[in-house]
C-alpha positions as semicolon CSV with decimal commas, in nm:
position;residue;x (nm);y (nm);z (nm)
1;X;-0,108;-1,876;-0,396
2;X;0,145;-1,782;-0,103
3;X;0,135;-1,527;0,135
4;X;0,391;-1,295;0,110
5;X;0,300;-1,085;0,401
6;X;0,035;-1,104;0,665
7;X;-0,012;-0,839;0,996
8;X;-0,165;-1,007;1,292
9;X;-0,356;-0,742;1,544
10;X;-0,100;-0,483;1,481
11;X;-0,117;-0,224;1,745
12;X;0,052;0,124;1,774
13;X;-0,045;0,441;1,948
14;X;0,150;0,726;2,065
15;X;-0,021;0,868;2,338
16;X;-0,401;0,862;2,284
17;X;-0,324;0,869;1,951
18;X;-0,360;0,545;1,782
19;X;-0,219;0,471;1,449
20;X;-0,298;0,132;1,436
21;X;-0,551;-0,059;1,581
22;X;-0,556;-0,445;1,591
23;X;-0,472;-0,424;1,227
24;X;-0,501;-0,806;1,050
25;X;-0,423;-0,863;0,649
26;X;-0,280;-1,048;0,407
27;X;-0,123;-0,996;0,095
28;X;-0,016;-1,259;-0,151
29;X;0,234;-1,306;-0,423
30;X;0,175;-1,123;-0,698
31;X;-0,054;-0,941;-0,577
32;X;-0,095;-0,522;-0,585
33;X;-0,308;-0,427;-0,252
34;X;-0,386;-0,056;-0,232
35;X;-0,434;0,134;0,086
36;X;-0,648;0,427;0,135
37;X;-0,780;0,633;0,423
38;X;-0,814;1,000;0,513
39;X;-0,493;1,228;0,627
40;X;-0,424;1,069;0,977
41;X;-0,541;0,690;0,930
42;X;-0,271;0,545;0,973
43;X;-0,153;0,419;0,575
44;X;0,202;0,542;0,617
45;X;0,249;0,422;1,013
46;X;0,156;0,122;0,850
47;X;0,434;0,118;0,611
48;X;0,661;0,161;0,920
49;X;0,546;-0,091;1,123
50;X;0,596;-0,322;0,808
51;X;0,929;-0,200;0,750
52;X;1,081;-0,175;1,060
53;X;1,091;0,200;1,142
54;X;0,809;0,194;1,426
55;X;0,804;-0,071;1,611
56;X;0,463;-0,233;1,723
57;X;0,288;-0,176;2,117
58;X;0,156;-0,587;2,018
59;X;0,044;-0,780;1,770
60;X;0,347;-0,955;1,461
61;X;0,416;-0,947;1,110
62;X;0,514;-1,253;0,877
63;X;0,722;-1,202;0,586
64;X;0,763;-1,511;0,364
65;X;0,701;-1,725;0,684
66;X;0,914;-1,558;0,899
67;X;0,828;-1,372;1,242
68;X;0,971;-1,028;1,156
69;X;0,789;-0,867;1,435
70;X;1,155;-0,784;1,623
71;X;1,372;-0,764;1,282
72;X;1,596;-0,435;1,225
73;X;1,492;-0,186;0,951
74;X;1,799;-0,315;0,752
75;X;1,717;-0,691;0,832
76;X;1,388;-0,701;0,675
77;X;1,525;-0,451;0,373
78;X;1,798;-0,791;0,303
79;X;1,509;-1,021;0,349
80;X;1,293;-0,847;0,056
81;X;1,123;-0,523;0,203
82;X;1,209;-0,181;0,018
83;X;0,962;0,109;0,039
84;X;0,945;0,442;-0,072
85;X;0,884;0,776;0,084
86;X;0,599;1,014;0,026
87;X;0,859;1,295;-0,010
88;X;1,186;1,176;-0,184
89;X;1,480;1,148;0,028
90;X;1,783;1,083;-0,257
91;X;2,144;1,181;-0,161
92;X;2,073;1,503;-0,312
93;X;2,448;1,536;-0,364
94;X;2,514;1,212;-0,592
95;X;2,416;1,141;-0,900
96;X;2,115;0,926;-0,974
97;X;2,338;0,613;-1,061
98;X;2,512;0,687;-0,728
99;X;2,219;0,629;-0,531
100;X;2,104;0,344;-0,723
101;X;2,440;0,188;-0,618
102;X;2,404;0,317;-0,289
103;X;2,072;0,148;-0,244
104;X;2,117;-0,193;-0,450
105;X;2,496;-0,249;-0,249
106;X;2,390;-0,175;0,140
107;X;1,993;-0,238;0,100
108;X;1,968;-0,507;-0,094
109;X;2,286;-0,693;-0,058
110;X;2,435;-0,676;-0,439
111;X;2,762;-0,747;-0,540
112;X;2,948;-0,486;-0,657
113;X;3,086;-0,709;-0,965
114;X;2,713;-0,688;-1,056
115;X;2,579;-0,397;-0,963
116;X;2,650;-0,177;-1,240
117;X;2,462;-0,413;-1,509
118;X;2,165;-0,433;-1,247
119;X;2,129;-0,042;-1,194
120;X;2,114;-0,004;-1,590
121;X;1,803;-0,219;-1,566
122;X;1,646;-0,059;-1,301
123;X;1,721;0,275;-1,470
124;X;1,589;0,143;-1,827
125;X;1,257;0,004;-1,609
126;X;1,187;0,316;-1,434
127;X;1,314;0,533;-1,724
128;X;1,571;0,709;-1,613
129;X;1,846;0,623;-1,819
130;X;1,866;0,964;-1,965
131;X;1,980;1,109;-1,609
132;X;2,206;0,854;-1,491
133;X;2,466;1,106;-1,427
134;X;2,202;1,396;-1,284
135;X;2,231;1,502;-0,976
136;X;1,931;1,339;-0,782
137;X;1,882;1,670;-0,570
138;X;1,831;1,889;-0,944
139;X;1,600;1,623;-1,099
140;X;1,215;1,763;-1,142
141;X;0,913;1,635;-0,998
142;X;0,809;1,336;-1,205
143;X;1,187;1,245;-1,224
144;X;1,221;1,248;-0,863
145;X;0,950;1,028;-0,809
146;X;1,048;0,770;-1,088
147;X;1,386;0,755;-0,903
148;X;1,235;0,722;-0,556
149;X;1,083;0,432;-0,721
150;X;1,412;0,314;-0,862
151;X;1,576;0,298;-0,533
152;X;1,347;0,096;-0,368
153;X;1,399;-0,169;-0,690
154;X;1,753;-0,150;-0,664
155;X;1,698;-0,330;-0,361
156;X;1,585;-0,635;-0,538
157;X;1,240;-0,634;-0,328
158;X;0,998;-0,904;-0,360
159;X;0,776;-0,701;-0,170
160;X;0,740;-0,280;-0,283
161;X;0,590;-0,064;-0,005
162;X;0,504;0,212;-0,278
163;X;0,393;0,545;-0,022
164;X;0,200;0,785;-0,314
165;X;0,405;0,832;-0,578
166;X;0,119;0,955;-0,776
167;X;0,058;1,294;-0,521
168;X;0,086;1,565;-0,706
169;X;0,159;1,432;-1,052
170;X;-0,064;1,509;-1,395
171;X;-0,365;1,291;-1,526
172;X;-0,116;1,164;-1,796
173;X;0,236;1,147;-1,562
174;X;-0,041;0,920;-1,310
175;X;-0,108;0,685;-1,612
176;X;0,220;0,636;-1,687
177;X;0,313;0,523;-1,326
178;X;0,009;0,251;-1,317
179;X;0,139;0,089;-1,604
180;X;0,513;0,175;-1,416
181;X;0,356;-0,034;-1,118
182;X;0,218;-0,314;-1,308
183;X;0,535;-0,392;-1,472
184;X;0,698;-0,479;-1,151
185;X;0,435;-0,660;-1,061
186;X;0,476;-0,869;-1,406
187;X;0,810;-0,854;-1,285
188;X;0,723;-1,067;-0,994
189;X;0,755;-0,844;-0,742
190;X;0,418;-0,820;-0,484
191;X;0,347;-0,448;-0,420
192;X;0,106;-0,251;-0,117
193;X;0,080;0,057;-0,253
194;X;-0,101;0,373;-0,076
195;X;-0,247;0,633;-0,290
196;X;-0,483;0,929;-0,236
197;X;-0,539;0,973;-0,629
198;X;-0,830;0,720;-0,673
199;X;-0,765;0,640;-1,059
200;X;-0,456;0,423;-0,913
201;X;-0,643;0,268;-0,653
202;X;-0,970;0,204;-0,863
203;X;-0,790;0,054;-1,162
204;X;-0,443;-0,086;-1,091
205;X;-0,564;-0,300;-0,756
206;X;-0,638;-0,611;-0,657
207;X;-0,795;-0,535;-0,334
208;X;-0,808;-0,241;-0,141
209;X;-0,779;-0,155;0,254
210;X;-0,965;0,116;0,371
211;X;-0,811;0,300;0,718
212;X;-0,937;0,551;0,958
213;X;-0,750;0,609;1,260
214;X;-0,528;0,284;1,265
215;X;-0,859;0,087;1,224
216;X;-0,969;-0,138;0,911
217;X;-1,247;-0,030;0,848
218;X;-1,341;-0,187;0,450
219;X;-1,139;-0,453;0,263
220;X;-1,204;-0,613;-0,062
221;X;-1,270;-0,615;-0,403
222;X;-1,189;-0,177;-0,532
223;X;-1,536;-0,151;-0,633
224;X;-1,669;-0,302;-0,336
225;X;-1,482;-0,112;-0,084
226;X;-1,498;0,246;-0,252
227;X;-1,916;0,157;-0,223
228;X;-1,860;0,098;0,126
229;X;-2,126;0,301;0,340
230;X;-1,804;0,295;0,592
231;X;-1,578;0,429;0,304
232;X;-1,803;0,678;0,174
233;X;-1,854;0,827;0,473
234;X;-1,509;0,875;0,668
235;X;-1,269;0,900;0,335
236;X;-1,567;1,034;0,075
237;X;-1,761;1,272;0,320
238;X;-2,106;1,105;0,206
């Protein structure tokens, strides 16, 4: 199977505070890898060093066999990389197709002669079709985070940074985006998804890496790392 994505001795601090520390993974196509770790680990300055948004102190990244280490937020978004944001960040003042179009036009390089038959997809995926002309910044919390989602598809990704979508949601509404999640990845599109809500991580995984402060410290099989003496005690408290 091929590696989509692979971080070589990623480093990052910001003063004596490091968020990553000689960080080395893989993740390969197809695959969903979850990411877990106290408040302060590191999981979403991870996200940014994969996207583009911080840029490493040393170490690379590989996307699709491609040094990206140097690339532009924007570069790597028209290579394949889209992400989402633990707190939405919509145009508030356009409607939900509107940033669909937005996102699928300037991130991910559509053509405007298609993009309108490509957003109703994405919107019928992520079920949003009943809001397509809602105002993104009036749309209610499960909404909001379905449409978060959508962006980041509209961008035709093959690899989904997903940054806890789940936070705050019901038992049920968190069901519903696991099976959201593994229909893009049926869809062919490899996802690295962090989560704090442990039903996502313990059943709609792969693997999982475990963080604490910008160290690996666990990676495996869910089961396996979740037992982790390592685990248990820095993310579980035992």
């Amino acid at each position: 199977m091929a590696t989509v994505l692979s971080a070589t001795r990623l480093s990052k601090a910001f003063g004596a505070i490091h968020v990553a520390d000689r960080v080395t993974f893989s993740i390969d196509e197809g695959e969903i890898l979850g990411v877990i770790g106290p408040n302060g680990a590191g999981k979403t300055s991870l996200f940014g060093l994969i996207s583009g948004n911080i840029r490493p102190d040393s170490g690379y990244v590989e996307f699709g066999g491609k040094d990206i280490t140097r690339w532009a937020p924007q570069d790597r978004a028209r290579a394949g990389i889209a992400r989402t944001y633990q707190i939405p960040k919509p145009f508030t003042h356009m409607t939900v197709a509107g940033n669909l179009k937005v996102a699928a036009i300037f991130g991910g390089g559509v053509a405007e002669d298609e993009v309108e038959e490509w957003i109703d997809k994405v919107m019928s995926d992520t079920h949003l079709a009943p809001a397509r002309n809602t105002l993104a910044g009036r749309l209610p919390l499960l909404m909001r985070k379905r449409h978060e989602l959508a962006r980041a598809l509209a961008m035709r990704p093959k690899l989904l940074l997903v940054d806890e979508v789940a936070a705050g949601l019901t038992d049920h509404e968190v069901s519903e985006f696991i099976e959201l999640v593994a229909g893009i990845r049926a869809g062919g599109i490899t996802v690295l998804w962090i989560e704090h809500v442990m039903k996502t991580m313990l059943t709609a995984t792969d693997r999982l890496l475990a963080l604490d402060s910008g160290r690996i410290i666990a990676q495996g099989r869910p089961e396996e790392v979740i037992n982790s003496p390592d685990v248990r005690r820095v993310y579980l408290g035992a």
